[in-house]
Short mmCIF file of C-alpha atoms in Angstrom, two decimals:
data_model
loop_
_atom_site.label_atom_id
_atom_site.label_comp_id
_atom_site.label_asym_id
_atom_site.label_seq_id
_atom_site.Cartn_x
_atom_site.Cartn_y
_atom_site.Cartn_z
CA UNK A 1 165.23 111.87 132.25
CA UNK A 2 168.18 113.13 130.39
CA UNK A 3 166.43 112.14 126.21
CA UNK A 4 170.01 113.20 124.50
CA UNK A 5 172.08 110.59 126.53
CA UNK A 6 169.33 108.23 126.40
CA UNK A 7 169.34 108.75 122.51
CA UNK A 8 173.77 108.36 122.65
CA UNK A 9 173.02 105.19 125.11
CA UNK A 10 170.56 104.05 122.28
CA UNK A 11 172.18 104.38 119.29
CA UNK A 12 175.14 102.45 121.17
CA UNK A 13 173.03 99.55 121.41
CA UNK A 14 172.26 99.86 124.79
CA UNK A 15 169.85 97.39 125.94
CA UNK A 16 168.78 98.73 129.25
CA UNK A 17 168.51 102.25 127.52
CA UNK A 18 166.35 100.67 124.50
CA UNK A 19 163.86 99.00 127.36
CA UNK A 20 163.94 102.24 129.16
CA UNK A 21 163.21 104.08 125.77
CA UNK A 22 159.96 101.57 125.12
CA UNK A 23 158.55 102.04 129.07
CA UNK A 24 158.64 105.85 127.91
CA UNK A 25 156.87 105.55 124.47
CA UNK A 26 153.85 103.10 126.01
CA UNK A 27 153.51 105.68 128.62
CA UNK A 28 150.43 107.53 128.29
CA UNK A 29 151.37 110.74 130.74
CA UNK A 30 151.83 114.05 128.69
CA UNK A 31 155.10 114.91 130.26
CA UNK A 32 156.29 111.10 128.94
CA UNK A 33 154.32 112.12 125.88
CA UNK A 34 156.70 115.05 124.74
CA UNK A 35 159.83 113.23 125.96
CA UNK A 36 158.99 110.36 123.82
CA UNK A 37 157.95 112.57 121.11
CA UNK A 38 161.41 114.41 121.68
CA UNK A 39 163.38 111.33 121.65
CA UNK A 40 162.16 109.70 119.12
CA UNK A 41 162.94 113.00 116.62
CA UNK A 42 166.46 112.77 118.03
CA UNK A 43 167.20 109.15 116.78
CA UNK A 44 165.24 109.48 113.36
CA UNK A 45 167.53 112.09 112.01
CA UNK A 46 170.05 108.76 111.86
CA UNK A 47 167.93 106.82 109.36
CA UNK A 48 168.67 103.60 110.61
CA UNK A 49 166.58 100.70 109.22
CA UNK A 50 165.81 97.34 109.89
CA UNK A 51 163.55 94.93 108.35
CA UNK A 52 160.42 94.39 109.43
CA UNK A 53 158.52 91.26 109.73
CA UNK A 54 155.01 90.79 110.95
CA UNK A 55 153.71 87.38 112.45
CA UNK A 56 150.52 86.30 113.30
CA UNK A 57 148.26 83.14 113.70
CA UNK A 58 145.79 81.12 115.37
CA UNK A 59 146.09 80.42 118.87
CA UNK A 60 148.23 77.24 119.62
CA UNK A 61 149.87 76.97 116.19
CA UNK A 62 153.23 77.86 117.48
CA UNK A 63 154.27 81.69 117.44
CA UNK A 64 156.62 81.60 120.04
CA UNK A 65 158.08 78.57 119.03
CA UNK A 66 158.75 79.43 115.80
CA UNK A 67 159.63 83.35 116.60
CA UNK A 68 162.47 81.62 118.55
CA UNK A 69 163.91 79.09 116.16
CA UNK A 70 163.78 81.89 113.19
CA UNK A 71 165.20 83.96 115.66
CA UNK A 72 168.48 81.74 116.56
CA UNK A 73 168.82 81.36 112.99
CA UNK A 74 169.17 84.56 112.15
CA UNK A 75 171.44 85.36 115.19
CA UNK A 76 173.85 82.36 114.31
CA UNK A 77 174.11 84.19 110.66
CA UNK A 78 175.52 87.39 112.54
CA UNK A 79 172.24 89.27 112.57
CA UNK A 80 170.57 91.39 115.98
CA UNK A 81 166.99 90.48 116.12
CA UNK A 82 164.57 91.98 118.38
CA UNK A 83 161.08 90.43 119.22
CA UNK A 84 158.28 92.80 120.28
CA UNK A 85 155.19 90.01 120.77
CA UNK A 86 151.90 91.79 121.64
CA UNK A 87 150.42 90.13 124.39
CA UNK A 88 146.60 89.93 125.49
CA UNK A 89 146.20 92.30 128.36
CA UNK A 90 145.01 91.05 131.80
CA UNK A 91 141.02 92.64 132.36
CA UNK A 92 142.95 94.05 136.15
CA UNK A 93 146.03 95.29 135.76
CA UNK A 94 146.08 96.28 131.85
CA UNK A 95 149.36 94.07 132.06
CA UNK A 96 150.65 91.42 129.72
CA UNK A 97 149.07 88.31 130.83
CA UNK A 98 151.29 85.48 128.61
CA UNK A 99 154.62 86.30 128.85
CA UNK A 100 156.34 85.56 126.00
CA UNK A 101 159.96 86.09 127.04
CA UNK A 102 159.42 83.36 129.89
CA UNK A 103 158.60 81.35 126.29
CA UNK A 104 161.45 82.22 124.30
CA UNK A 105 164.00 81.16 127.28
CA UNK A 106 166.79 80.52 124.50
CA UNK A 107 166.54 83.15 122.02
CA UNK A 108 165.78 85.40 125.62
CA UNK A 109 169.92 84.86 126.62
CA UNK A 110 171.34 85.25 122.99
CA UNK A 111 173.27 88.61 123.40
CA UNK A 112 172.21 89.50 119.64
CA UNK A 113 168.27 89.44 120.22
CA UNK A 114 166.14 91.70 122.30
CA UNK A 115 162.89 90.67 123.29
CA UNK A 116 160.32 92.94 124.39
CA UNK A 117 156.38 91.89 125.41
CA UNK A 118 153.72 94.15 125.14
CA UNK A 119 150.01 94.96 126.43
CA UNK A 120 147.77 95.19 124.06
CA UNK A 121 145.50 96.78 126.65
CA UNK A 122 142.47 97.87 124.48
CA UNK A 123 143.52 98.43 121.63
CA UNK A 124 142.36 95.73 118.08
CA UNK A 125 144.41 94.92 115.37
CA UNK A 126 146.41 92.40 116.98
CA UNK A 127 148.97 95.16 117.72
CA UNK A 128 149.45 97.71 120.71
CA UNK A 129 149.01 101.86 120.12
CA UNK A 130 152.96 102.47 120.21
CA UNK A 131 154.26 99.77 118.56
CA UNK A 132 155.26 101.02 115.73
CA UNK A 133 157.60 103.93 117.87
CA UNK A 134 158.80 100.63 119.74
CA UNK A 135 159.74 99.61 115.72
CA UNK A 136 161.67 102.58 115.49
CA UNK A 137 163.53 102.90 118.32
CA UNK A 138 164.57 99.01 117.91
CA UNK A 139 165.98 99.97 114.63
CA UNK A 140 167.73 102.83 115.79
CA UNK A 141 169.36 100.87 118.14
CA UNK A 142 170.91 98.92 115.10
CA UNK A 143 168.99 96.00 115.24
CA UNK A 144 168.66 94.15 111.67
CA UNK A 145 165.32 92.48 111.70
CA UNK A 146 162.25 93.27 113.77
CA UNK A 147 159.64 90.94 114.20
CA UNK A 148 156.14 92.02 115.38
CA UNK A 149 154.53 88.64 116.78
CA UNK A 150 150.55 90.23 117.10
CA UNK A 151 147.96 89.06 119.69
CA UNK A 152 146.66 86.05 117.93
CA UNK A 153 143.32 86.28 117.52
CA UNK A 154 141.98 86.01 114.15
CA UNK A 155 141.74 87.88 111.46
CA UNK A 156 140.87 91.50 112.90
CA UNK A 157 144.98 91.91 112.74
CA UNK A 158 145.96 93.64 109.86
CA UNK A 159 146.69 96.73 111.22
CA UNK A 160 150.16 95.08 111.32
CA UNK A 161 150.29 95.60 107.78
CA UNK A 162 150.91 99.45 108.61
CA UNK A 163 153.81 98.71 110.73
CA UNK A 164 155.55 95.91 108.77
CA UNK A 165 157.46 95.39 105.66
CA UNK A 166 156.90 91.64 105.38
CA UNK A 167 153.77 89.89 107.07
CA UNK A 168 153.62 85.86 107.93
CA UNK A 169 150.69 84.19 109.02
CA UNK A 170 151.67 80.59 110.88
CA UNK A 171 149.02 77.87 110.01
CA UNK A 172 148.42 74.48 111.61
CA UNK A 173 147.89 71.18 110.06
CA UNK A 174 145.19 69.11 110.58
CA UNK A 175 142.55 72.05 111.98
CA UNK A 176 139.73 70.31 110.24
CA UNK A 177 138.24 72.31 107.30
CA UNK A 178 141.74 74.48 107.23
CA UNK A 179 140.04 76.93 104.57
CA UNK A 180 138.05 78.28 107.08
CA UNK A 181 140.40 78.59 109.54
CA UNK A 182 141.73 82.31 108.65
CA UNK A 183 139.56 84.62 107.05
CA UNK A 184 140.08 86.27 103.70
CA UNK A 185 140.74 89.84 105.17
CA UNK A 186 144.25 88.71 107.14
CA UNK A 187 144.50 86.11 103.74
CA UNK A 188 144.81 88.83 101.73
CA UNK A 189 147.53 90.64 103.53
CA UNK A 190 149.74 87.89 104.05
CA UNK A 191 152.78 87.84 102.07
CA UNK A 192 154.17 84.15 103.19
CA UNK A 193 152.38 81.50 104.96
CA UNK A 194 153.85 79.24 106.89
CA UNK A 195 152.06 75.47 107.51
CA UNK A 196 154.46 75.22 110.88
CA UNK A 197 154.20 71.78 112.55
CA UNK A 198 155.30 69.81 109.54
CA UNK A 199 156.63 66.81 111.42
CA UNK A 200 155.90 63.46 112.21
CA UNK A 201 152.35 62.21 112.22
CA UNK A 202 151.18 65.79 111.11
CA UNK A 203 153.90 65.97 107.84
CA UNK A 204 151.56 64.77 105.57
CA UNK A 205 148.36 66.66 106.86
CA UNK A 206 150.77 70.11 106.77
CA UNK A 207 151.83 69.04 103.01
CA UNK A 208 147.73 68.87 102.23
CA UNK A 209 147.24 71.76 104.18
CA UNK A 210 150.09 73.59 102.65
CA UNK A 211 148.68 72.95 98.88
CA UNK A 212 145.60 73.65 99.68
CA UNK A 213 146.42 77.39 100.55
CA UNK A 214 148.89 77.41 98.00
CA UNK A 215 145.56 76.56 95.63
CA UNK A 216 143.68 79.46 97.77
CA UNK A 217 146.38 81.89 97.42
CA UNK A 218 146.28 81.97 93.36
CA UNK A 219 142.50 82.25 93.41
CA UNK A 220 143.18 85.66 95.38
CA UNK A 221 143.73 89.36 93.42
CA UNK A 222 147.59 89.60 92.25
CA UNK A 223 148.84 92.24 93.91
CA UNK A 224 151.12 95.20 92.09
CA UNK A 225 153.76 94.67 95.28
CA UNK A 226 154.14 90.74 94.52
CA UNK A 227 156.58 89.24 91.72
CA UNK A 228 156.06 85.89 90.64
CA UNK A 229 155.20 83.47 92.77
CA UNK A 230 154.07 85.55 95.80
CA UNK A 231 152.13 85.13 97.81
CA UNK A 232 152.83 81.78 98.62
CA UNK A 233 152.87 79.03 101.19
CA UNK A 234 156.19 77.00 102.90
CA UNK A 235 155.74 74.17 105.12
CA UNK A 236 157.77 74.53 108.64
CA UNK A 237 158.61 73.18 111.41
CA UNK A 238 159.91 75.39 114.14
CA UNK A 239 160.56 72.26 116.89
CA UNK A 240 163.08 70.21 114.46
CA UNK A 241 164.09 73.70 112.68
CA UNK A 242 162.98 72.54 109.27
CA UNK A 243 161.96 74.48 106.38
CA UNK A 244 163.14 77.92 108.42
CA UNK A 245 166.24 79.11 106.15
CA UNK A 246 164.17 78.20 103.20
CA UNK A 247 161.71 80.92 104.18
CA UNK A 248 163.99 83.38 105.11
CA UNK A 249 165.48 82.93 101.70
CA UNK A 250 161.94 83.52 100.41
CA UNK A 251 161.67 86.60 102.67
CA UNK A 252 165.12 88.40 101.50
CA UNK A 253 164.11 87.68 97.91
CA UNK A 254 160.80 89.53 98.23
CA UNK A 255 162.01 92.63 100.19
CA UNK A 256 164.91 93.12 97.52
CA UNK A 257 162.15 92.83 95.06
CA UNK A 258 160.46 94.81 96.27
CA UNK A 259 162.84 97.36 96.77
CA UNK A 260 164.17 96.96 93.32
CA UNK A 261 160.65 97.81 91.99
CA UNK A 262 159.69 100.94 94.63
CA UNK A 263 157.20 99.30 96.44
CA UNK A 264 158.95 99.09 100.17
CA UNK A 265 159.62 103.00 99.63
CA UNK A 266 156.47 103.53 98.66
CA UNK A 267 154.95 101.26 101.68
CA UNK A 268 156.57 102.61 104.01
CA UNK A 269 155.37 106.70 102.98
CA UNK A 270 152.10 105.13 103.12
CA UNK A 271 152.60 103.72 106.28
CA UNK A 272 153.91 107.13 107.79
CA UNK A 273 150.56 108.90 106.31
CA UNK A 274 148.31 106.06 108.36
CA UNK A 275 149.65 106.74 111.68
CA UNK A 276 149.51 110.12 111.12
CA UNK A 277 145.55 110.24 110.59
CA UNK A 278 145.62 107.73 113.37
CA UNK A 279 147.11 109.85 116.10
CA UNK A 280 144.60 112.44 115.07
CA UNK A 281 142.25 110.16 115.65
CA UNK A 282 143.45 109.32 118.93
CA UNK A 283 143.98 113.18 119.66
CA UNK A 284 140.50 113.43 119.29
CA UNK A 285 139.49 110.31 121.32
CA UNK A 286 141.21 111.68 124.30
CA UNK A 287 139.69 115.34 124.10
CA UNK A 288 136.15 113.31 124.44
CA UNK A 289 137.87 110.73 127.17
CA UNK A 290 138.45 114.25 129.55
CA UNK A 291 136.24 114.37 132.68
CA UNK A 292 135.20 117.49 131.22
CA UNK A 293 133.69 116.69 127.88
CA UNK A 294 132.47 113.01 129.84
CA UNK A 295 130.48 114.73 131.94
CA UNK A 296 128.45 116.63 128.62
CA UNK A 297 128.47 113.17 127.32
CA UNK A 298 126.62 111.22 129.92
CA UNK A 299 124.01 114.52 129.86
CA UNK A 300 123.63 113.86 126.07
CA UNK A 301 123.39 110.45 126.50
CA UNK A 302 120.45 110.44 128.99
CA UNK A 303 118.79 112.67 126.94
CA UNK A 304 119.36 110.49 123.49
CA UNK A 305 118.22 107.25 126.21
CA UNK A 306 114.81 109.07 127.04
CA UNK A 307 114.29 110.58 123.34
CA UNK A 308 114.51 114.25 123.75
CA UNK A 309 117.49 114.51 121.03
CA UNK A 310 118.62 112.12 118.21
CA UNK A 311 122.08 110.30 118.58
CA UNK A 312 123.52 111.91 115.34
CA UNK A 313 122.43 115.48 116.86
CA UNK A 314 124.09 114.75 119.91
CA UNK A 315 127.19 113.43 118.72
CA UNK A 316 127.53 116.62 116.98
CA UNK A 317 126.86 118.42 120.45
CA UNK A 318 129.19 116.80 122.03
CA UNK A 319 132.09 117.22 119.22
CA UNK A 320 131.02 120.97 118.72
CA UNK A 321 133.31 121.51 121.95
CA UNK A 322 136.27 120.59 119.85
CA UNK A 323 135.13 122.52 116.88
CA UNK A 324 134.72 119.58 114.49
CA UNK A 325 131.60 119.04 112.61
CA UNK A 326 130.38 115.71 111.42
CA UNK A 327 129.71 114.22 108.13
#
């Protein structure tokens, strides 16, 4: 693979080379590795940016639905949006089981959007390893928004805080005791949230749902990256496209507040810093994931199974091959 005409082909907004360019980046074969790692240097010396936007929610509440009416909005106002929606991974193949671009048939033929599914494979969060290189090559490739649609599956997914500027959380009406139906740790990273299904018979249910969040929200820590007002919650509904420009207004008003005040600059250093320690961490993982240092491993472990040596001591047995000592 030729990475410099791939990186030209990219950064002229070439769709096939962008899809190509992802393949390459979820690719977990050294030689893809260092391409990847090659390519992606290449394009970041251009600085292009796009705005972020993280999205997650409970299962059935309407993701895809909504990712593809915000999306058509934003396309008809002259902007390129590309999707990249995490997908649960099939227990077989490792494959995306859900398809989301079958879903998002419309916003799939717009010539301004790019959508892009997934595996999450095994990997929690709500978001897959190489995401966030998928981010960047979606921005090199002069796209103007970027939304991250996560698995789904409660709230385990804010490690898409670390990849996004901006993070949604969709929220159905009439759940039945809707306070419990999110936990506090994906609560407290959400910067809008969206009560989506706010029409017909469920309107009035999303407008009690919606205030009582609202009510939950102010109860919560202020946060130094919020101004007034924020975090807060917006009734939607993504099937009669109602309520969606009102949130993006909300959306634009926060980023430029944001970067007004520092804090996306500062977000996004920290952000750089966390997947940094986290590819260490992976480094590491794979060392210990050889057939090498698995075959020490399953010795240790029989011997930490019939008692002859603690698990602590043998953990540092096992990591003393890589030279790294435990705390």
């Amino acid at each position: 693979m030729d990475i410099a005409e791939l990186s030209t082909k990219i950064l002229s907004s070439d769709r096939r080379a962008l899809a190509r360019a992802i393949t390459l980046v979820e690719s977990g074969r050294a030689d893809h590795r260092a391409q990847a790692t090659e390519l992606l240097d290449l394009l970041a010396q251009h600085k292009r940016q796009a705005l972020r936007i993280g999205l997650s929610g409970t299962p059935g509440v309407g993701k895809s639905t909504f990712i593809e009416s915000f999306g058509l909005m934003l396309t008809e106002q002259g902007l390129r949006v590309a999707v990249l929606a995490v997908d649960p991974s099939s227990a077989r193949s490792g494959g995306s089981i859900l398809g989301d671009k079958t879903r998002m048939e419309r916003l799939s033929r717009d010539p301004n959007a790019f959508i892009r599914p997934s595996p999450s494979q095994t990997n929690l969060g709500g978001v897959a390893r190489r995401s966030r290189e998928a981010v960047a090559l979606c921005e090199a490739a002069g796209y103007d928004v970027v939304l991250i649609e996560t698995v789904g599956v409660g709230q385990s997914e804010t490690v898409v805080s670390e990849i996004s500027d901006l993070f949604l959380l969709l929220l159905a009406p009439a759940g039945g005791d809707e306070l419990q139906g999110v936990k506090r740790g994906i609560m407290e990273i959400a910067d809008v949230i969206l009560v989506n299904k706010a029409d017909g018979e469920l309107k009035s249910a999303a407008s009690r749902t919606c205030a009582d969040y609202s009510g939950a929200l102010r109860l919560l820590r202020k946060r130094p990256q919020d101004p007034a007002g924020f975090p807060k919650a917006l009734m939607v509904s993504a099937l009669e496209d109602q309520g969606l420009s009102i949130a993006w207004d909300e959306l634009q008003q926060l980023d430029a507040w944001r970067r007004e005040h520092g804090h996306w600059q500062q977000r996004r250093a920290e952000q750089a810093q966390y997947w940094f320690h986290e590819e260490l961490r992976q480094a590491v993982l794979s060392q210990l994931n050889s057939a090498e240092a698995q075959g020490e491993i399953n010795q240790l472990a029989q011997q930490v199974a019939s008692g002859e040596v603690s698990s602590v001591k043998a953990a540092g047995l096992a990591l003393a091959r890589l030279n790294i000592t435990t705390g």
